[in-house]
Coordinates of C-alpha atoms and ligand atoms in Angstrom, one line a residue:
X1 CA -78.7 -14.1 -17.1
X2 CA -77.0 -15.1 -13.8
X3 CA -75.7 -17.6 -15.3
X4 CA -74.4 -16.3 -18.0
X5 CA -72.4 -13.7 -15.8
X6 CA -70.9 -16.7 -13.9
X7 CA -69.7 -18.2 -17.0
X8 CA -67.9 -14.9 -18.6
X9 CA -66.6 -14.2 -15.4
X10 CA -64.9 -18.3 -15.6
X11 CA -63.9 -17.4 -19.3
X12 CA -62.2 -14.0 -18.0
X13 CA -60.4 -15.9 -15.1
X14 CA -59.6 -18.6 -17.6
X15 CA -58.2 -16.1 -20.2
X16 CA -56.1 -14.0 -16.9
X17 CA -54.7 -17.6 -16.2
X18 CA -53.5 -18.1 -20.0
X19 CA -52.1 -14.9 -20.5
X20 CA -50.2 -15.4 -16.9
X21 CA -49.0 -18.9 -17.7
X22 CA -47.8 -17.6 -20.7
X23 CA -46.0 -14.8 -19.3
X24 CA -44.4 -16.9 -17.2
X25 CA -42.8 -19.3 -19.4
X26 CA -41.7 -16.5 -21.3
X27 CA -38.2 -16.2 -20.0
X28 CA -34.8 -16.4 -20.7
X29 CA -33.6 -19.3 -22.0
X30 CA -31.3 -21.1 -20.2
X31 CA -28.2 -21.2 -21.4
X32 CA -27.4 -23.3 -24.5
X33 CA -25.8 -26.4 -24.2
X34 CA -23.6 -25.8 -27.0
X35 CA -20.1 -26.8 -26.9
X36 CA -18.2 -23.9 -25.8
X37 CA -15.6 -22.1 -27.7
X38 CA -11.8 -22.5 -26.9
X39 CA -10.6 -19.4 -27.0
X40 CA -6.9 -19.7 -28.5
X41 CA -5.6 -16.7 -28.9
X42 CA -4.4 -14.1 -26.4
X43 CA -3.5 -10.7 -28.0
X44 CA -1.2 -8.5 -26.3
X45 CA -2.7 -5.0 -25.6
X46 CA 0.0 -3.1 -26.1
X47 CA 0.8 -4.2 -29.2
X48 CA -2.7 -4.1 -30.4
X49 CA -3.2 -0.5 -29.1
X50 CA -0.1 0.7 -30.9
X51 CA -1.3 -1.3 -34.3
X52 CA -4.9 1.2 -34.0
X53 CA -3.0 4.2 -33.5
X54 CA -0.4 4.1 -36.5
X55 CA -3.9 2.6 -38.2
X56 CA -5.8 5.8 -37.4
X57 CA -2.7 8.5 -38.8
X58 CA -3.7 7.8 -42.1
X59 CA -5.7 10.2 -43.0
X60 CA -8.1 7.8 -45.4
X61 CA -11.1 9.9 -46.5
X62 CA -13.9 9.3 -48.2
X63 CA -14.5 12.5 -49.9
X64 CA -17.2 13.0 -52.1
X65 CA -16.0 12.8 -55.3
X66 CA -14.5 9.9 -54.5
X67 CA -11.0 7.8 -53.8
X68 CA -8.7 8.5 -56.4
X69 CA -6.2 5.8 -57.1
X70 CA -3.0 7.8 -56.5
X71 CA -4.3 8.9 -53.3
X72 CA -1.5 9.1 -51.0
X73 CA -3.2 8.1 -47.8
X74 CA -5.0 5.1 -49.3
X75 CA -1.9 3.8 -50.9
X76 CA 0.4 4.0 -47.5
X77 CA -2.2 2.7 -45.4
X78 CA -2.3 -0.6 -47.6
X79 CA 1.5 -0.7 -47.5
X80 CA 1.3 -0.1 -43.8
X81 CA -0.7 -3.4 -43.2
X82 CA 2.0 -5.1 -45.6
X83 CA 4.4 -3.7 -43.1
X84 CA 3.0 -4.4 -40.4
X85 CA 1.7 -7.9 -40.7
X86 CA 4.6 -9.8 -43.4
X87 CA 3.5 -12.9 -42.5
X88 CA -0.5 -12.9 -43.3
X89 CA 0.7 -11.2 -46.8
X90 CA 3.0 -13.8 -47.8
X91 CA 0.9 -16.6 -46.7
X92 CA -2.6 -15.6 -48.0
X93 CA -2.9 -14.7 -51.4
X94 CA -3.8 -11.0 -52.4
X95 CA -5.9 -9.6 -54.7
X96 CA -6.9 -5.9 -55.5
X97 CA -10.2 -4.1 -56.7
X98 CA -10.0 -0.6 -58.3
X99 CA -6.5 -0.1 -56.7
X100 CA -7.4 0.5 -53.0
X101 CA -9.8 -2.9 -51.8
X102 CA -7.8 -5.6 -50.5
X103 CA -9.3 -9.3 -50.8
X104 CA -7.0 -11.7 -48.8
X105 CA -7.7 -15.4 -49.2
X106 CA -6.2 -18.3 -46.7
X107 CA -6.1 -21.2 -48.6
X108 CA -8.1 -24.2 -46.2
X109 CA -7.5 -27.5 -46.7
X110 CA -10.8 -28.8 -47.9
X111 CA -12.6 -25.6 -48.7
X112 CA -16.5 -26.7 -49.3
X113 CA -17.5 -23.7 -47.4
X114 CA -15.8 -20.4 -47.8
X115 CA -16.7 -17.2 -45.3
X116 CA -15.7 -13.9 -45.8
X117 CA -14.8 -11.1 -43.3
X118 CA -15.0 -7.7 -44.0
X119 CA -14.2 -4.2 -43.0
X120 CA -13.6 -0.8 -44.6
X121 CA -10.7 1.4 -43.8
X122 CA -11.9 5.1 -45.5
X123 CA -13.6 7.2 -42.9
X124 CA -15.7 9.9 -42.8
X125 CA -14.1 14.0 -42.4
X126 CA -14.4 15.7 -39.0
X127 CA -16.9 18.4 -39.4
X128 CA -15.4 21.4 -39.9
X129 CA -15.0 23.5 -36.7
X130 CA -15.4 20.6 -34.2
X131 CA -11.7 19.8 -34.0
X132 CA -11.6 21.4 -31.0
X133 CA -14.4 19.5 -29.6
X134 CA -12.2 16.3 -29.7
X135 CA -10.3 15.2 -26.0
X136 CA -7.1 14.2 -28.0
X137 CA -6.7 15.2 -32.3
X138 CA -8.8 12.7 -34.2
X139 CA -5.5 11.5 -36.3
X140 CA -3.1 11.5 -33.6
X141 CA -4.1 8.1 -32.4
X142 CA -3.7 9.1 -28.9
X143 CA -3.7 6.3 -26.2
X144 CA -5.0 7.5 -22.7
X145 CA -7.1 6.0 -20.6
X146 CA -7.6 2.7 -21.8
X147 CA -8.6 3.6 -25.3
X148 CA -7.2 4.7 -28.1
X149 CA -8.5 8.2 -29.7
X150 CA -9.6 9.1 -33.4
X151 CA -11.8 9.0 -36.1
X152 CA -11.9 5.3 -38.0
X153 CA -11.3 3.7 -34.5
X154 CA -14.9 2.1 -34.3
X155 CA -16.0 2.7 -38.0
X156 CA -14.0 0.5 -38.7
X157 CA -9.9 0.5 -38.4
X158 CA -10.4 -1.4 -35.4
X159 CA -11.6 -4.4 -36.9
X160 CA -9.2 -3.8 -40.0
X161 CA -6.5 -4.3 -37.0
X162 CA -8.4 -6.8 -34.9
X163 CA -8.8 -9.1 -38.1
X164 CA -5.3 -9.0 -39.3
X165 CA -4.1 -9.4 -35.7
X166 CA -6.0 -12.7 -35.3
X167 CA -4.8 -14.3 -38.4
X168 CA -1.6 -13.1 -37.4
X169 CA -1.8 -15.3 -34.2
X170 CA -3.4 -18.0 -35.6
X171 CA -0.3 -18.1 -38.4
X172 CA 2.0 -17.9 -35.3
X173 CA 0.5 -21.1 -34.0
X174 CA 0.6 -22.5 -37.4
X175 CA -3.3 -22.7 -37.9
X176 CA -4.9 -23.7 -41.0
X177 CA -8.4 -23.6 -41.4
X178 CA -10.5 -26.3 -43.3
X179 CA -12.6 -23.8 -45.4
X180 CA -10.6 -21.1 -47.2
X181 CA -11.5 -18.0 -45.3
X182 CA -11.2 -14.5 -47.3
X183 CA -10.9 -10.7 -45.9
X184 CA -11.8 -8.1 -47.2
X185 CA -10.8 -4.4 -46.6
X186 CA -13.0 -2.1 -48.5
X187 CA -12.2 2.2 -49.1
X188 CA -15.3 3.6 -50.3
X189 CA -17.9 2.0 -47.7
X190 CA -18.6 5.7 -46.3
X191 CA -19.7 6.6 -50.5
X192 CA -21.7 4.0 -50.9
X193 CA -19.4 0.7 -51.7
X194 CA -20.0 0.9 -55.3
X195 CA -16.4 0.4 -55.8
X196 CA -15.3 -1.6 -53.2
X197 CA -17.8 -4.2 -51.4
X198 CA -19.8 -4.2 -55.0
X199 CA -15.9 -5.5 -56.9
X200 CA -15.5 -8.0 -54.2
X201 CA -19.1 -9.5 -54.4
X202 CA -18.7 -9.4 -58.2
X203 CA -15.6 -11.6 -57.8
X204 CA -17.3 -14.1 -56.1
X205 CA -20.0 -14.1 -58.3
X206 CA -18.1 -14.5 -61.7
X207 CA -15.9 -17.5 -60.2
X208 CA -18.9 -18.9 -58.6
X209 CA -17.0 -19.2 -55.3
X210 CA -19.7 -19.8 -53.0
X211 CA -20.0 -18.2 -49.7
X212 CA -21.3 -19.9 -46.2
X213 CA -21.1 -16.4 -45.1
X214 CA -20.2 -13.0 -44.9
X215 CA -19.4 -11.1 -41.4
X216 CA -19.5 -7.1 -41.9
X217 CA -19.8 -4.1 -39.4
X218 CA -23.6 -3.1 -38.8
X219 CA -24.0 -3.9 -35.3
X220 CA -22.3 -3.9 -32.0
X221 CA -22.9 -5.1 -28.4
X222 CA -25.3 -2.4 -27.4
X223 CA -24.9 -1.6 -23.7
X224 CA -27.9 0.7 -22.2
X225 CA -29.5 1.2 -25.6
X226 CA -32.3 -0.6 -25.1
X227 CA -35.0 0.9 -22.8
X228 CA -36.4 -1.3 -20.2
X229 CA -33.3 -3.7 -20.4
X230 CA -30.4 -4.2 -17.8
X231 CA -28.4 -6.9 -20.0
X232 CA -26.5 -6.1 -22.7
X233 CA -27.3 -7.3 -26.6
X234 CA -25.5 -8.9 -29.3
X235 CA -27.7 -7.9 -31.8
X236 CA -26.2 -10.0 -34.8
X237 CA -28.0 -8.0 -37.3
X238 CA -29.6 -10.5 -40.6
X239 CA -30.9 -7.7 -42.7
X240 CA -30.7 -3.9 -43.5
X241 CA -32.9 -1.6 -44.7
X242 CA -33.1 0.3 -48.2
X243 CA -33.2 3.5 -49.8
X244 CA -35.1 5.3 -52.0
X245 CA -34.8 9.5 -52.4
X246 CA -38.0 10.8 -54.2
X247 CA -38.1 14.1 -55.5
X248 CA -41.9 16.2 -55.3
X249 CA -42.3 19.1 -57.3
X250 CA -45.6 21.0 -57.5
X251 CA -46.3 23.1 -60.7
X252 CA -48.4 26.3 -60.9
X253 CA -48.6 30.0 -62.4
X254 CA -45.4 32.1 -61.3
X255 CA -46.1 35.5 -60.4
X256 CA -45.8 38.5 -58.4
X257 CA -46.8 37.7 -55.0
X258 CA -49.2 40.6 -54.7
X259 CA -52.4 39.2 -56.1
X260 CA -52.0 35.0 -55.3
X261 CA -54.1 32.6 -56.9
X262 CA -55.6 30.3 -54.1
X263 CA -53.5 27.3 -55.0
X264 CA -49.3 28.1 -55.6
X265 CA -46.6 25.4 -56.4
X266 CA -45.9 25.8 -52.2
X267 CA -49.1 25.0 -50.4
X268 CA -50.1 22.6 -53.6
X269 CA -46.4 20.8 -52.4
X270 CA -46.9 21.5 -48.6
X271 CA -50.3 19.2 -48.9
X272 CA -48.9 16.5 -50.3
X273 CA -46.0 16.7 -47.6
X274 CA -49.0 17.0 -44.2
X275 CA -50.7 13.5 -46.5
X276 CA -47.6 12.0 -46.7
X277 CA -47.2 12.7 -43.1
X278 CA -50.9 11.7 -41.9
X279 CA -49.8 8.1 -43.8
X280 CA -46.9 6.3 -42.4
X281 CA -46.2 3.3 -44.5
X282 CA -47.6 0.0 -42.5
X283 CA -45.4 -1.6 -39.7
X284 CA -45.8 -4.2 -37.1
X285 CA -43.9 -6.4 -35.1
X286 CA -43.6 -9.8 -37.6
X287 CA -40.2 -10.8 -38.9
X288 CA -36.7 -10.3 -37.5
X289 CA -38.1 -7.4 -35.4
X290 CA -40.3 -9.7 -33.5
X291 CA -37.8 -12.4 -33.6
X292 CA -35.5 -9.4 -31.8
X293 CA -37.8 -8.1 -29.6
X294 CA -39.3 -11.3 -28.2
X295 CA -35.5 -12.0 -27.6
X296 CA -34.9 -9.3 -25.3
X297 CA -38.6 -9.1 -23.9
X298 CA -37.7 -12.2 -22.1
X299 CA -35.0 -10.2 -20.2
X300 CA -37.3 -7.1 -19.2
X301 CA -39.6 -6.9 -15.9
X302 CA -42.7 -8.9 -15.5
X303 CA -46.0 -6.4 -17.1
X304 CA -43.6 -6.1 -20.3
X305 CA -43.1 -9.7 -20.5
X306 CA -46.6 -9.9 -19.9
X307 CA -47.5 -8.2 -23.0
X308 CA -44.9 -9.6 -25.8
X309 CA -46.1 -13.2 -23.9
X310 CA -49.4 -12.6 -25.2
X311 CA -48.6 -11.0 -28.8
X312 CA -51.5 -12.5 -30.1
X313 CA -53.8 -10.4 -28.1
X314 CA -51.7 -7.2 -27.0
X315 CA -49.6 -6.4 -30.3
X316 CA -51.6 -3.2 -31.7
X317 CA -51.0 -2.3 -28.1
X318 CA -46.9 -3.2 -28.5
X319 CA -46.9 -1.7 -32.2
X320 CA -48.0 1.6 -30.6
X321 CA -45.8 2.0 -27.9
X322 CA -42.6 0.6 -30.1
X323 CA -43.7 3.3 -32.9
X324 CA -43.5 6.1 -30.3
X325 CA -39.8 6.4 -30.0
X326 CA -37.8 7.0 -33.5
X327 CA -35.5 4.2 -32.6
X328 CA -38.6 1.5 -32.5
X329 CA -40.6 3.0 -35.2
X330 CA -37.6 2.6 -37.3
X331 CA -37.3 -1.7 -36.4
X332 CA -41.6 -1.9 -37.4
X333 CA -41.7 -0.2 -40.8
X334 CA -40.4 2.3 -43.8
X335 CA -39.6 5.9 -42.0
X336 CA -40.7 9.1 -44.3
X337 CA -38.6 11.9 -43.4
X338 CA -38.9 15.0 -45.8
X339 CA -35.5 16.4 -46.0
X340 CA -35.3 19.0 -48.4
X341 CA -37.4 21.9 -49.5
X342 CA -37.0 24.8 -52.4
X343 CA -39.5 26.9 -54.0
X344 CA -38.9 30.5 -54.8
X345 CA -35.6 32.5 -54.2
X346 CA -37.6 35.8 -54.2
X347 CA -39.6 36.8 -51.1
X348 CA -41.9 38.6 -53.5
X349 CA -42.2 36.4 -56.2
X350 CA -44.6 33.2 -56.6
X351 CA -42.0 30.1 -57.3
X352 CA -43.7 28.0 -60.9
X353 CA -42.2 25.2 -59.1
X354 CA -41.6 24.2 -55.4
X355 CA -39.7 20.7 -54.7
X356 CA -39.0 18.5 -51.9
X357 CA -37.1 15.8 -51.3
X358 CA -37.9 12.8 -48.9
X359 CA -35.8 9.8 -48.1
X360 CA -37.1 6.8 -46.8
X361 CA -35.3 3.8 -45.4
X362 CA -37.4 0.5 -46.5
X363 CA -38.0 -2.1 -44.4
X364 CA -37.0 -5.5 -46.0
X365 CA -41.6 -6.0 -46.1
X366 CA -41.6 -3.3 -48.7
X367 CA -40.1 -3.1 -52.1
X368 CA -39.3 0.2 -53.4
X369 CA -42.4 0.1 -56.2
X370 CA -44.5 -0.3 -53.1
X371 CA -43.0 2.7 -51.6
X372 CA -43.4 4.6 -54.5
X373 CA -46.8 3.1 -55.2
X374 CA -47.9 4.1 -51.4
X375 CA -46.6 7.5 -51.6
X376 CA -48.8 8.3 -55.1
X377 CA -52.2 6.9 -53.0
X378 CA -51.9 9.2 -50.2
X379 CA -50.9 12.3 -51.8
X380 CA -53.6 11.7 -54.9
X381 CA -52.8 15.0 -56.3
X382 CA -52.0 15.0 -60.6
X383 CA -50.4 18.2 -59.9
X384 CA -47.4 16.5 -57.6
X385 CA -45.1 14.8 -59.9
X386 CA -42.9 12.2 -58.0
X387 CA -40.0 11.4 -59.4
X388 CA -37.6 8.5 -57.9
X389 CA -34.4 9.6 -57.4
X390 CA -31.2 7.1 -55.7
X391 CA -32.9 4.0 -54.2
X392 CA -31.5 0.4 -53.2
X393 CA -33.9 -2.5 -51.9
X394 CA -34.1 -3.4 -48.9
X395 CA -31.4 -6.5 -48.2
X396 CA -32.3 -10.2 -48.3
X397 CA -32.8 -11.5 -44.8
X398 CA -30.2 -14.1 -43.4
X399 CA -31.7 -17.2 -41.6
X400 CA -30.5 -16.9 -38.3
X401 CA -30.7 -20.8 -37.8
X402 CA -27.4 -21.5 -39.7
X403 CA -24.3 -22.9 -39.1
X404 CA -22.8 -19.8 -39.4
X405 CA -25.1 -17.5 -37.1
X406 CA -24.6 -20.3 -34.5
X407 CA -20.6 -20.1 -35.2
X408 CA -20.7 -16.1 -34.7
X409 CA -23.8 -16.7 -31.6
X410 CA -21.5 -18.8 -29.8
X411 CA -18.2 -17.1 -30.1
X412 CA -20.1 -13.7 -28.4
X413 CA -22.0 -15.7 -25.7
X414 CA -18.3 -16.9 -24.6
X415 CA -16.5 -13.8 -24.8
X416 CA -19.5 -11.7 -23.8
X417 CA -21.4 -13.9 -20.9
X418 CA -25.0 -13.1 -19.8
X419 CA -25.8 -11.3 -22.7
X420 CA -28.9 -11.1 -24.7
X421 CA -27.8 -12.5 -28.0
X422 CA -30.7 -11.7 -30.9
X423 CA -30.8 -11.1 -34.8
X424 CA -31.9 -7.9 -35.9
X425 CA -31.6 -5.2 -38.4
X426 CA -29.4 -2.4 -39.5
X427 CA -30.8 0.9 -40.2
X428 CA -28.2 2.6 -42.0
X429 CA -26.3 1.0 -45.4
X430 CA -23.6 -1.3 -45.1
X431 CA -20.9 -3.2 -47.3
X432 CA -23.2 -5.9 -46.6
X433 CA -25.7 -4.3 -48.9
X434 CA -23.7 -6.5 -52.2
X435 CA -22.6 -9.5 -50.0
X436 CA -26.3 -9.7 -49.6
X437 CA -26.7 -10.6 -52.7
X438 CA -24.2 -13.5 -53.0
X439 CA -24.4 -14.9 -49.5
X440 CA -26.0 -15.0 -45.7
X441 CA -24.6 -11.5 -44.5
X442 CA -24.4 -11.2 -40.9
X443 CA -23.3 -7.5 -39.2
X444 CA -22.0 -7.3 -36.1
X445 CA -18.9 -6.1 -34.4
X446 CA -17.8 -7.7 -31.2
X447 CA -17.3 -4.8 -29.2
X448 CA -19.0 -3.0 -26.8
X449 CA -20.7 0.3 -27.4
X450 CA -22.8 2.7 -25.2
X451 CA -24.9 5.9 -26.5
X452 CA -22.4 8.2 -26.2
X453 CA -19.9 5.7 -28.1
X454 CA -22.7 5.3 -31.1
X455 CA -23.2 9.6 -31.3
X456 CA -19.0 9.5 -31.6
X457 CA -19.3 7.5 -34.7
X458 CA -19.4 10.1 -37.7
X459 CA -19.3 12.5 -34.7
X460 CA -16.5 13.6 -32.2
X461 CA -14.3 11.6 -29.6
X462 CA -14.4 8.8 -31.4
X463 CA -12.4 6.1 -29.3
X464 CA -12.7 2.5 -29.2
X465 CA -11.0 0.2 -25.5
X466 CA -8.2 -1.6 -25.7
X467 CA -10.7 -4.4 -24.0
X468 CA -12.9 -4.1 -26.8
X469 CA -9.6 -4.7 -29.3
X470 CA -8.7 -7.9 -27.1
X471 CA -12.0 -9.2 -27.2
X472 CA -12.8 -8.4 -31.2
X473 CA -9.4 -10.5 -31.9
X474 CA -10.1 -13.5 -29.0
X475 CA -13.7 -13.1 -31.0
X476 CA -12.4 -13.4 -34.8
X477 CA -10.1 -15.7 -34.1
X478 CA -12.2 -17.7 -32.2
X479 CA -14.5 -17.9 -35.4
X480 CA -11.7 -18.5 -37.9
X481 CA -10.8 -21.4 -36.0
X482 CA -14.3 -23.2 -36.1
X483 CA -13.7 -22.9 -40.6
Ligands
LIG501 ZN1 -18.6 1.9 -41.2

C-alpha cells in the first residue's frame, strides 16, 4: 500500500512537472523573422484629416427601406471621391452596381492573383434625441483634438478615405502592382449588403476572376478589450458568424381571463423560452477561437498561461470561465437571445396565440438546420410551432496560413510593433458575408480602438485619430505594394 502511495505521489510530481514545463514554453513567440515591410508612403495629416471631414458631410444613410438611386447624398458623395482623387479615377477603371457601389480595378501587370479591398460608405442614423449627446455635430466633420468628429468616421469613411489616399500616393510615385488590385465601396452594408457586397461578389463570380483575397472591415486593433491582457491585438478576423431569426408561437383556447384553463398560449410559450434557456447550444474552445485565444494566452500572467498550456487537461475549466462573460461565450458557441414577445393586447383577455422571436448568431460549428434542429429537442412541445424566419450561415473560415494573411500579418506587426497579432471571428455581419463565398475574406481595420471607441460605433461621438488615418494609409499601401 506504501508503495503504492510513493508511486502516485512520483506520477503527481511527474504530471506538476509536465503541466509546468508546458506552461513555460508557452510564450510569446519571438518575433518573426520575416522580411520587414518598407513602408513607402507618408500621408500628410492635414490633408488626410480634411479628406474625412468633407467625407463625413454627406449625409449617406442607410435607411430602412433602402437606398434609392436618385438619392442625393449617395450620388454627391461618389462624385466627391471623383473630385477629390482625379487621378485614381482616370487610371483605374470603374464599374458600378445598382447605381451607388463603386468597383475600382488597377490594372497589374501580370495579374495571376487578384485581391480586393473593400469598404462601405452608408452609415447608420443618429438615434433620435442624442444629438445633443455628441462633443461636436455628427455631420460637421469637426477636427479638434487630434481626431476628426462624426458618424461614418470609423464605420467605415475612414477607410473609404484611407484607401483612396494610398492608391493616390502610390499613383504619385508611379506604382503599379503585379496583381490587379480592385476596391470596392459598398452603400447598403448597414441593410444587409444584398445590393452592394452581394453585386460585387456576383461579378467576380460570373467572369470567374479569381480572388487571392478579400480585406473588409470586421475587426480593429483592440486596445484594453481583452481582460487579463496588457498588449494590444490585431485580431485579423477569418470568419463571421450567421443568423437565423425563429419565430415561436404557442396556440390555445382565447378567452376571458376570469376562469383560465391551466395551460394558455403564454405560459405554454414562456416554457419553451426557460428550455430554450436551460440549453445553450454546445461550445468549446476548438477552431479559430482556440487558435485566438492560445495566441493571446501566451501574452497573459503565469496561472493563466498555466491553464491554456495544459488545454488538454484544464479546458472544461477554460470553457467555463470564457462562457461567463457575454463577450467569450459569444467566441465558444451559437448565443440564444429571445428578443421579442407578444401575446394578448387586452389585460383581461386570454391571447389564442402568444409569439416570440429569438435571434441567434451561429458559430461557423453549427449550420442553421442544426440550430433549428437543437431548438425543436429542447423545447419538445407539439404545441410550439417554430417557424424560421431571416437566417444566413455562418461564413466559410479563411486559412490563416496564406500568403495573404501573412501579407496583411506583417504589414500590422510593422506599423503596430509589440502587438498580439491573432485570427479570430466577427460577431456581427459584414460585407464579407458574400466575398466569403468567392474568396479567403479577411476583416480587419488597421486602426486602433478602445471600449469607448467600439460603444461610439452605431452610437455617439463617433471619432476616429488622425494617427489612426496615417497608419490605415502607411498600412494599405504597404499591402498594395506587396501585389
Ligand atoms: Zn461597418
Amino acid at each position: 500500500m506504501k508503495r503504492f502511495f510513493m508511486s502516485l505521489a512520483g506520477v503527481l510530481v511527474l504530471l506538476l512537472g509536465v503541466l509546468v514545463f508546458n506552461a513555460v514554453r508557452f510564450s510569446a513567440p519571438s518575433k518573426p523573422s520575416a522580411p520587414s515591410y518598407a513602408i513607402a508612403v507618408a500621408p500628410d495629416a492635414d490633408e488626410l484629416a480634411q479628406q474625412l471631414s468633407e467625407a463625413i458631410q454627406f449625409q449617406t444613410l442607410s435607411q430602412e427601406n433602402g437606398n434609392a438611386d436618385d438619392n442625393e447624398a449617395f450620388n454627391d458623395f461618389t462624385a466627391w471621391l471623383e473630385h477629390t482623387y482625379p487621378k485614381v479615377f482616370t487610371t483605374l477603371s470603374v464599374q458600378r452596381f445598382n447605381q451607388h457601389t463603386l468597383l475600382l480595378h488597377w490594372q497589374g501587370t501580370a495579374s495571376t492573383a487578384p485581391v480586393l479591398f473593400s469598404a462601405h460608405y452608408d452609415v447608420v442614423p443618429v438615434n433620435p434625441g442624442t444629438e445633443q449627446n455628441w462633443q461636436h455635430p455628427p455631420f460637421a466633420g469637426t477636427i479638434a483634438d487630434g481626431m476628426i468628429w462624426g458618424r461614418g468616421a470609423l464605420d467605415d469613411k475612414g477607410t473609404v478615405v484611407a484607401l483612396m489616399a494610398s492608391v493616390n500616393a502610390l499613383l504619385a510615385q508611379n506604382f503599379t502592382p503585379t496583381n490587379d488590385i480592385y476596391i470596392a465601396f459598398t452603400h447598403d452594408e448597414e441593410l444587409g449588403s444584398e445590393l452592394g457586397s452581394q453585386a460585387v461578389m456576383t461579378y467576380f463570380k460570373e467572369n470567374g476572376i479569381n480572388l487571392a483575397w478579400s480585406l473588409d472591415e470586421g475587426s480593429f486593433v483592440l486596445r484594453g478589450i481583452a481582460p487579463g491582457v496588457d498588449k494590444d491585438i490585431a485580431s485579423i478576423n477569418v470568419t463571421e458568424k450567421g443568423f437565423l431569426n425563429l419565430k415561436l408561437t404557442a396556440s390555445a383556447a382565447g378567452g376571458h381571463s376570469s376562469m383560465p384553463p391551466e395551460d394558455t398560449a403564454v405560459t405554454l410559450l414562456a416554457n419553451a423560452l426557460v428550455k430554450l434557456h436551460n440549453a445553450p447550444l454546445p461550445g468549446s474552445l476548438e477552431g479559430v477561437s482556440k487558435q485566438m485565444y492560445s495566441n493571446i494566452a501566451r501574452h497573459m500572467d503565469f496561472p493563466k498561461r498555466f491553464l491554456f498550456a495544459n488545454m488538454w487537461l484544464f479546458k472544461p475549466l477554460l470553457n467555463n470561465f470564457l462562457a461567463s462573460s457575454p463577450s467569450g461565450n459569444a467566441m465558444l458557441r451559437t448565443t440564444t437571445a429571445p428578443t421579442m414577445l407578444s401575446g394578448s393586447v387586452k389585460a383581461n383577455v386570454l391571447p389564442a396565440t402568444a409569439t416570440a422571436t429569438v435571434n441567434f448568431r451561429l458559430h461557423p460549428r453549427d449550420t442553421i438546420d442544426d440550430v433549428i434542429a437543437w431548438v425543436k429537442n429542447a423545447i419538445d412541445d407539439d404545441r410550439i410551432k417554430i417557424e424560421p424566419l431571416e437566417a444566413f450561415e455562418a461564413a466559410n473560415v479563411a486559412p490563416s496560413d496564406t500568403k495573404g494573411f501573412a501579407d496583411l500579418s506583417e504589414a500590422a506587426g510593422a506599423i503596430y510593433s509589440d502587438t498580439i497579432i491573432t485570427p479570430g471571428i466577427t460577431i456581427a455581419a459584414t460585407d464579407s458575408r458574400f466575398y466569403s463565398q468567392i474568396t479567403n475574406a479577411y476583416r480587419f481595420t488597421p486602426m486602433v480602438i478602445t471600449l469607448s471607441d467600439v460603444d461610439s460605433i452605431h452610437g455617439t461621438n463617433e471619432k476616429v485619430s488622425i494617427d489612426n488615418m496615417i497608419n490605415a494609409v502607411r498600412f494599405y499601401s504597404a499591402v498594395m505594394q506587396r501585389q
